XYZ file of C-alpha atoms in Angstrom:
127
model
C 0.000 0.005 0.000
C 1.450 3.362 -0.958
C 2.020 6.248 1.426
C -0.708 8.240 -0.357
C -3.198 5.365 -0.095
C -2.591 5.154 3.658
C -2.953 8.925 3.899
C -6.261 8.885 2.035
C -7.625 5.972 4.076
C -6.564 7.593 7.368
C -8.246 10.868 6.375
C -11.456 8.999 5.465
C -11.356 7.103 8.770
C -11.044 10.370 10.744
C -13.882 11.813 8.634
C -16.204 8.936 9.600
C -15.096 9.230 13.224
C -16.240 12.860 13.166
C -19.598 12.015 11.591
C -20.167 9.184 14.073
C -19.044 10.984 17.221
C -21.820 11.510 19.742
C -22.322 14.563 21.884
C -21.116 18.090 21.178
C -17.711 17.749 22.872
C -16.872 14.504 21.056
C -17.995 15.924 17.707
C -15.878 19.077 18.234
C -12.810 17.003 19.131
C -13.240 14.667 16.151
C -13.812 17.576 13.743
C -10.628 19.259 14.996
C -8.707 16.010 14.420
C -10.060 15.537 10.886
C -10.234 19.072 9.412
C -7.869 22.024 9.145
C -9.023 25.062 11.128
C -10.341 26.775 8.022
C -11.598 23.556 6.414
C -14.838 23.580 4.460
C -17.781 21.264 3.972
C -20.120 21.709 1.004
C -22.976 19.462 -0.088
C -26.438 20.181 -1.533
C -27.731 21.023 1.970
C -24.788 22.872 3.552
C -21.897 25.201 2.743
C -19.839 25.859 5.882
C -16.307 26.770 6.966
C -14.383 26.108 10.157
C -14.624 23.611 12.968
C -17.607 25.191 14.688
C -19.806 25.274 11.589
C -18.772 21.773 10.476
C -19.578 20.407 13.931
C -22.992 22.133 13.745
C -23.770 20.368 10.454
C -22.828 17.012 11.976
C -24.928 17.688 15.088
C -27.895 18.640 12.856
C -27.565 15.342 10.950
C -27.625 13.442 14.280
C -30.770 15.334 15.293
C -32.477 14.645 11.958
C -31.461 10.949 11.928
C -31.209 9.735 15.542
C -29.907 6.166 15.857
C -28.126 6.285 12.488
C -24.406 5.953 11.738
C -22.331 6.861 8.686
C -20.581 3.897 7.111
C -18.087 3.728 4.234
C -19.484 2.306 1.014
C -16.676 0.735 -0.963
C -12.989 1.552 -0.960
C -11.291 4.920 -0.615
C -9.805 6.051 -3.944
C -7.297 8.849 -4.200
C -4.288 10.468 -5.742
C -2.069 13.359 -4.754
C -3.982 15.455 -2.196
C -7.462 14.289 -3.278
C -9.551 11.315 -2.203
C -13.085 10.130 -2.861
C -15.267 7.592 -1.113
C -18.862 6.494 -0.897
C -20.920 6.413 2.265
C -24.351 5.503 3.537
C -26.368 6.515 6.567
C -27.454 3.313 8.299
C -30.231 2.833 10.846
C -28.627 0.778 13.620
C -32.045 -0.654 14.603
C -33.002 -2.249 11.280
C -29.943 -1.901 9.011
C -31.734 0.193 6.406
C -29.729 2.896 4.635
C -32.118 5.582 3.363
C -29.370 8.109 2.622
C -26.217 7.518 0.548
C -23.704 9.511 -1.418
C -20.047 10.129 -2.041
C -17.552 12.781 -1.033
C -14.427 14.214 -2.596
C -11.912 15.590 -0.106
C -8.774 17.687 -0.468
C -6.031 17.156 2.134
C -3.269 19.348 3.468
C 0.343 18.134 3.843
C -0.429 16.532 7.220
C -3.400 14.632 5.790
C -6.078 16.805 7.417
C -9.118 17.739 5.379
C -9.130 21.183 3.803
C -12.253 20.764 1.681
C -15.147 18.344 1.338
C -17.415 18.362 -1.696
C -20.322 16.057 -0.916
C -22.863 14.545 -3.258
C -26.106 12.872 -2.190
C -27.210 9.939 -4.333
C -30.166 8.768 -2.229
C -32.330 10.783 0.175
C -35.861 10.062 1.405
C -38.537 12.498 0.263
C -39.086 15.289 2.748
C -35.757 14.776 4.536
């Protein structure tokens, strides 16, 4: 496995740790570990910058989908400072995954996320 592949996979793992952290303090700590201070997160529903705003988006997702966790969908693919990976939002009670998509991330030299461009492939009506 190349150094870049490890770097991409580690960044994706920290990303999922942030999305699956529970409670404001844990989310803030995980976001700080995954993103640069001025990192961004953009998807069809959000366009935010900085740890505080990213943590707020994650907290809002937990409030909208209580009892759900984000899981990787397939392998992490990347080159240079860019990686992409699929994900799904899974209901821990019944295993259903009503929301899915993929993200493209740009990393800094230390492997922390500078930018996320998210795409939603599946979303329930009215969500």
